[in-house]
PDB file of C-alpha atoms in Angstrom:
ATOM      1  CA  MET W   1      88.429 106.750  96.900  1.00 80.00           C
ATOM      2  CA  GLU W   2      90.009 109.415  99.067  1.00 86.00           C
ATOM      3  CA  LYS W   3      91.882 110.756  96.161  1.00 87.00           C
ATOM      4  CA  LYS W   4      88.919 111.184  94.090  1.00 89.00           C
ATOM      5  CA  ILE W   5      87.057 112.816  96.910  1.00 91.00           C
ATOM      6  CA  LYS W   6      90.024 115.388  97.232  1.00 91.00           C
ATOM      7  CA  GLU W   7      90.205 115.857  93.587  1.00 90.00           C
ATOM      8  CA  HIS W   8      86.524 116.639  93.306  1.00 91.00           C
ATOM      9  CA  ILE W   9      86.793 119.194  95.997  1.00 91.00           C
ATOM     10  CA  MET W  10      89.863 121.059  94.550  1.00 89.00           C
ATOM     11  CA  ASP W  11      88.149 121.094  91.082  1.00 88.00           C
ATOM     12  CA  ASP W  12      85.056 122.605  92.692  1.00 89.00           C
ATOM     13  CA  ILE W  13      86.912 125.304  94.803  1.00 87.00           C
ATOM     14  CA  PHE W  14      89.745 126.132  92.565  1.00 86.00           C
ATOM     15  CA  CYS W  15      89.691 127.713  88.997  1.00 85.00           C
ATOM     16  CA  ASP W  16      93.358 127.454  88.786  1.00 85.00           C
ATOM     17  CA  ARG W  17      95.744 125.209  90.608  1.00 86.00           C
ATOM     18  CA  PRO W  18      99.023 123.343  89.783  1.00 84.00           C
ATOM     19  CA  PHE W  19      97.518 120.149  89.093  1.00 77.00           C
ATOM     20  CA  ASP W  20     100.133 118.210  90.915  1.00 76.00           C
ATOM     21  CA  GLU W  21      99.625 114.843  92.573  1.00 79.00           C
ATOM     22  CA  ASP W  22      99.947 116.723  96.069  1.00 83.00           C
ATOM     23  CA  ASP W  23      97.899 119.757  95.335  1.00 86.00           C
ATOM     24  CA  TRP W  24      95.752 118.969  98.330  1.00 90.00           C
ATOM     25  CA  ASP W  25      98.493 118.338 100.718  1.00 89.00           C
ATOM     26  CA  SER W  26     100.585 121.369  99.482  1.00 85.00           C
ATOM     27  CA  PHE W  27      97.637 123.712 100.105  1.00 87.00           C
ATOM     28  CA  MET W  28      96.596 122.147 103.435  1.00 89.00           C
ATOM     29  CA  LYS W  29     100.153 122.221 104.658  1.00 88.00           C
ATOM     30  CA  ASN W  30     100.558 126.051 103.868  1.00 83.00           C
ATOM     31  CA  SER W  31     100.357 127.711 107.186  1.00 82.00           C
ATOM     32  CA  THR W  32     100.288 131.256 105.975  1.00 83.00           C
ATOM     33  CA  LEU W  33      96.988 133.310 105.252  1.00 80.00           C
ATOM     34  CA  GLU W  34      98.157 133.899 101.804  1.00 83.00           C
ATOM     35  CA  PHE W  35      97.327 131.491  98.925  1.00 80.00           C
ATOM     36  CA  PRO W  36     100.250 129.380  97.646  1.00 81.00           C
ATOM     37  CA  ASP W  37     101.570 130.037  94.098  1.00 82.00           C
ATOM     38  CA  ASN W  38      99.240 128.922  91.167  1.00 84.00           C
ATOM     39  CA  PHE W  39      96.109 128.577  93.377  1.00 84.00           C
ATOM     40  CA  GLN W  40      93.203 130.724  92.336  1.00 84.00           C
ATOM     41  CA  VAL W  41      89.830 130.299  94.154  1.00 84.00           C
ATOM     42  CA  CYS W  42      86.700 130.299  92.077  1.00 85.00           C
ATOM     43  CA  GLN W  43      84.476 133.509  92.509  1.00 81.00           C
ATOM     44  CA  GLU W  44      81.804 131.655  94.456  1.00 80.00           C
ATOM     45  CA  PHE W  45      84.305 130.494  97.212  1.00 75.00           C
ATOM     46  CA  GLU W  46      86.339 133.766  97.426  1.00 71.00           C
ATOM     47  CA  LEU W  47      86.869 133.983 101.142  1.00 69.00           C
ATOM     48  CA  ASP W  48      89.336 136.322 103.007  1.00 69.00           C
ATOM     49  CA  ASN W  49      92.374 133.840 103.378  1.00 82.00           C
ATOM     50  CA  ALA W  50      93.711 130.530 102.871  1.00 84.00           C
ATOM     51  CA  ARG W  51      92.932 129.461 106.372  1.00 86.00           C
ATOM     52  CA  ASP W  52      89.063 129.863 105.538  1.00 88.00           C
ATOM     53  CA  ILE W  53      89.509 127.808 102.416  1.00 87.00           C
ATOM     54  CA  ARG W  54      91.450 125.137 104.303  1.00 89.00           C
ATOM     55  CA  GLY W  55      88.551 125.003 106.710  1.00 90.00           C
ATOM     56  CA  LEU W  56      86.034 124.864 103.879  1.00 89.00           C
ATOM     57  CA  MET W  57      87.918 122.035 102.098  1.00 91.00           C
ATOM     58  CA  GLN W  58      88.309 120.098 105.241  1.00 94.00           C
ATOM     59  CA  SER W  59      84.570 120.514 105.950  1.00 94.00           C
ATOM     60  CA  LYS W  60      83.692 119.241 102.470  1.00 93.00           C
ATOM     61  CA  TYR W  61      85.916 116.412 102.648  1.00 94.00           C
ATOM     62  CA  ASP W  62      84.497 115.172 105.964  1.00 94.00           C
ATOM     63  CA  ASP W  63      80.842 115.739 104.681  1.00 94.00           C
ATOM     64  CA  LEU W  64      81.586 113.541 101.379  1.00 93.00           C
ATOM     65  CA  VAL W  65      83.501 110.813 103.195  1.00 89.00           C
ATOM     66  CA  ARG W  66      80.548 110.424 105.551  1.00 88.00           C
ATOM     67  CA  LEU W  67      78.100 110.551 102.761  1.00 90.00           C
ATOM     68  CA  VAL W  68      80.168 107.757 100.782  1.00 85.00           C
ATOM     69  CA  GLU W  69      80.374 105.707 104.000  1.00 79.00           C
ATOM     70  CA  SER W  70      76.563 105.693 104.477  1.00 80.00           C
ATOM     71  CA  ILE W  71      75.830 104.875 100.765  1.00 81.00           C
ATOM     72  CA  LEU W  72      78.362 102.287  99.856  1.00 76.00           C
ATOM     73  CA  PRO W  73      78.084  98.835 101.482  1.00 69.00           C
ATOM     74  CA  LYS W  74      81.218  97.581 103.057  1.00 81.00           C
ATOM     75  CA  ASN W  75      82.557  94.173 102.458  1.00 88.00           C
ATOM     76  CA  ILE W  76      85.157  92.187 104.038  1.00 93.00           C
ATOM     77  CA  TYR W  77      87.070  89.430 102.337  1.00 94.00           C
ATOM     78  CA  VAL W  78      87.545  86.318 104.375  1.00 95.00           C
ATOM     79  CA  VAL W  79      90.267  83.662 103.753  1.00 95.00           C
ATOM     80  CA  GLU W  80      89.112  80.228 104.906  1.00 94.00           C
ATOM     81  CA  GLN W  81      90.689  76.966 104.868  1.00 92.00           C
ATOM     82  CA  LEU W  82      88.344  73.993 104.247  1.00 92.00           C
ATOM     83  CA  ASP W  83      88.707  70.211 103.291  1.00 90.00           C
ATOM     84  CA  ILE W  84      88.874  69.275  99.835  1.00 84.00           C
ATOM     85  CA  TRP W  85      84.996  68.941  99.652  1.00 87.00           C
ATOM     86  CA  PHE W  86      84.650  72.494 100.986  1.00 86.00           C
ATOM     87  CA  SER W  87      82.325  71.318 103.706  1.00 88.00           C
ATOM     88  CA  ASP W  88      81.410  74.143 106.547  1.00 83.00           C
ATOM     89  CA  SER W  89      82.317  71.817 109.180  1.00 87.00           C
ATOM     90  CA  SER W  90      85.933  71.974 108.435  1.00 88.00           C
ATOM     91  CA  LYS W  91      86.194  75.805 107.920  1.00 91.00           C
ATOM     92  CA  VAL W  92      89.119  77.626 109.622  1.00 93.00           C
ATOM     93  CA  VAL W  93      89.178  81.286 109.113  1.00 93.00           C
ATOM     94  CA  PHE W  94      92.750  82.717 108.440  1.00 93.00           C
ATOM     95  CA  GLY W  95      92.253  86.343 108.084  1.00 93.00           C
ATOM     96  CA  MET W  96      89.846  89.037 107.222  1.00 94.00           C
ATOM     97  CA  PHE W  97      90.796  91.774 104.624  1.00 94.00           C
ATOM     98  CA  ASP W  98      89.347  95.125 103.135  1.00 87.00           C
ATOM     99  CA  THR W  99      90.207  94.365  99.510  1.00 89.00           C
ATOM    100  CA  TYR W 100      90.098  91.123  97.354  1.00 91.00           C
ATOM    101  CA  GLU W 101      93.610  91.830  96.019  1.00 93.00           C
ATOM    102  CA  LYS W 102      94.867  91.963  99.827  1.00 94.00           C
ATOM    103  CA  ALA W 103      93.129  88.784 100.646  1.00 94.00           C
ATOM    104  CA  LEU W 104      94.545  86.870  97.617  1.00 92.00           C
ATOM    105  CA  ASN W 105      98.114  88.133  98.320  1.00 93.00           C
ATOM    106  CA  GLU W 106      98.005  87.362 101.829  1.00 93.00           C
ATOM    107  CA  MET W 107      96.568  84.083 101.158  1.00 92.00           C
ATOM    108  CA  GLN W 108      99.246  83.079  98.794  1.00 91.00           C
ATOM    109  CA  LEU W 109     101.949  84.451 101.195  1.00 92.00           C
ATOM    110  CA  GLY W 110     100.494  82.961 104.209  1.00 91.00           C
ATOM    111  CA  PHE W 111      99.910  79.459 102.996  1.00 89.00           C
ATOM    112  CA  GLU W 112     103.295  79.409 101.320  1.00 89.00           C
ATOM    113  CA  LYS W 113     104.811  80.034 104.732  1.00 91.00           C
ATOM    114  CA  LEU W 114     102.778  77.309 106.412  1.00 88.00           C
ATOM    115  CA  TYR W 115     103.110  74.705 103.540  1.00 87.00           C
ATOM    116  CA  PRO W 116     106.285  75.320 101.511  1.00 89.00           C
ATOM    117  CA  GLY W 117     105.408  74.535  97.833  1.00 85.00           C
ATOM    118  CA  PHE W 118     101.776  75.379  98.386  1.00 84.00           C
ATOM    119  CA  ASN W 119     101.692  77.939  95.530  1.00 84.00           C
ATOM    120  CA  ALA W 120     103.094  75.540  93.009  1.00 84.00           C
ATOM    121  CA  ASP W 121     100.612  72.696  93.975  1.00 85.00           C
ATOM    122  CA  ILE W 122      97.206  74.856  94.006  1.00 87.00           C
ATOM    123  CA  TYR W 123      94.734  75.161  91.187  1.00 87.00           C
ATOM    124  CA  GLU W 124      91.545  77.340  90.958  1.00 88.00           C
ATOM    125  CA  ASN W 125      88.623  75.203  91.257  1.00 83.00           C
ATOM    126  CA  GLY W 126      86.030  77.816  90.560  1.00 77.00           C
ATOM    127  CA  ALA W 127      84.853  81.138  91.958  1.00 78.00           C
ATOM    128  CA  ASN W 128      87.361  82.157  94.400  1.00 86.00           C
ATOM    129  CA  GLN W 129      88.123  78.473  95.498  1.00 91.00           C
ATOM    130  CA  TRP W 130      91.575  76.910  95.204  1.00 90.00           C
ATOM    131  CA  ILE W 131      92.629  73.299  95.936  1.00 90.00           C
ATOM    132  CA  SER W 132      95.978  71.668  96.931  1.00 87.00           C
ATOM    133  CA  ASP W 133      95.886  67.894  96.030  1.00 84.00           C
ATOM    134  CA  ARG W 134      99.336  67.466  97.713  1.00 86.00           C
ATOM    135  CA  PHE W 135      98.172  69.035 100.964  1.00 86.00           C
ATOM    136  CA  GLU W 136      94.653  67.788 100.649  1.00 87.00           C
ATOM    137  CA  PHE W 137      92.712  71.021 101.518  1.00 90.00           C
ATOM    138  CA  GLY W 138      90.998  73.793  99.901  1.00 90.00           C
ATOM    139  CA  VAL W 139      91.170  77.580 100.295  1.00 93.00           C
ATOM    140  CA  MET W 140      88.378  80.022  99.614  1.00 93.00           C
ATOM    141  CA  ILE W 141      88.029  83.737  99.696  1.00 94.00           C
ATOM    142  CA  SER W 142      84.366  84.899 100.778  1.00 92.00           C
ATOM    143  CA  GLU W 143      82.989  88.267 100.303  1.00 92.00           C
ATOM    144  CA  LEU W 144      80.864  89.427 103.222  1.00 91.00           C
ATOM    145  CA  PRO W 145      79.062  92.440 104.025  1.00 86.00           C
ATOM    146  CA  ILE W 146      79.714  94.136 107.387  1.00 84.00           C
ATOM    147  CA  ASN W 147      77.370  96.092 109.653  1.00 78.00           C
ATOM    148  CA  VAL W 148      74.624  93.596 108.615  1.00 78.00           C
ATOM    149  CA  PHE W 149      72.925  91.283 111.060  1.00 82.00           C
ATOM    150  CA  ASP W 150      72.645  88.074 109.192  1.00 78.00           C
ATOM    151  CA  GLU W 151      73.707  84.438 109.178  1.00 74.00           C
ATOM    152  CA  VAL W 152      77.394  84.105 108.103  1.00 67.00           C
TER     153      VAL W 152
END
């Protein structure tokens, strides 16, 4: 998300730029008042020097990040170990992650450390649920919103 916001700001402010992976960083790290090579500011943003443009870029970035954070719901992904019937009374939380991919990866790595051979013995039981008959428990990754007062 951060990269897309920065690209949007760069496309908005500059008519011509190097279009490198690190355009934002190369411009922001430039400590001179002159524009770095191959950066041309669009006419509506023509300011006196590069420092003013850097300030404008940072201001736009901060505003867009705040806007995105206020609009998009935030979710966490919780890795839980349960009995083989997935009853709530047996639930043990093993971690909370900001992306599903991290939760899945850490689940596989973590349980493999705790129970050698775990990854070879699990099978997916349905929506984000895995069972190990050998170890007689299940694992689930739940998606939960944050900053919401509700029953979990």
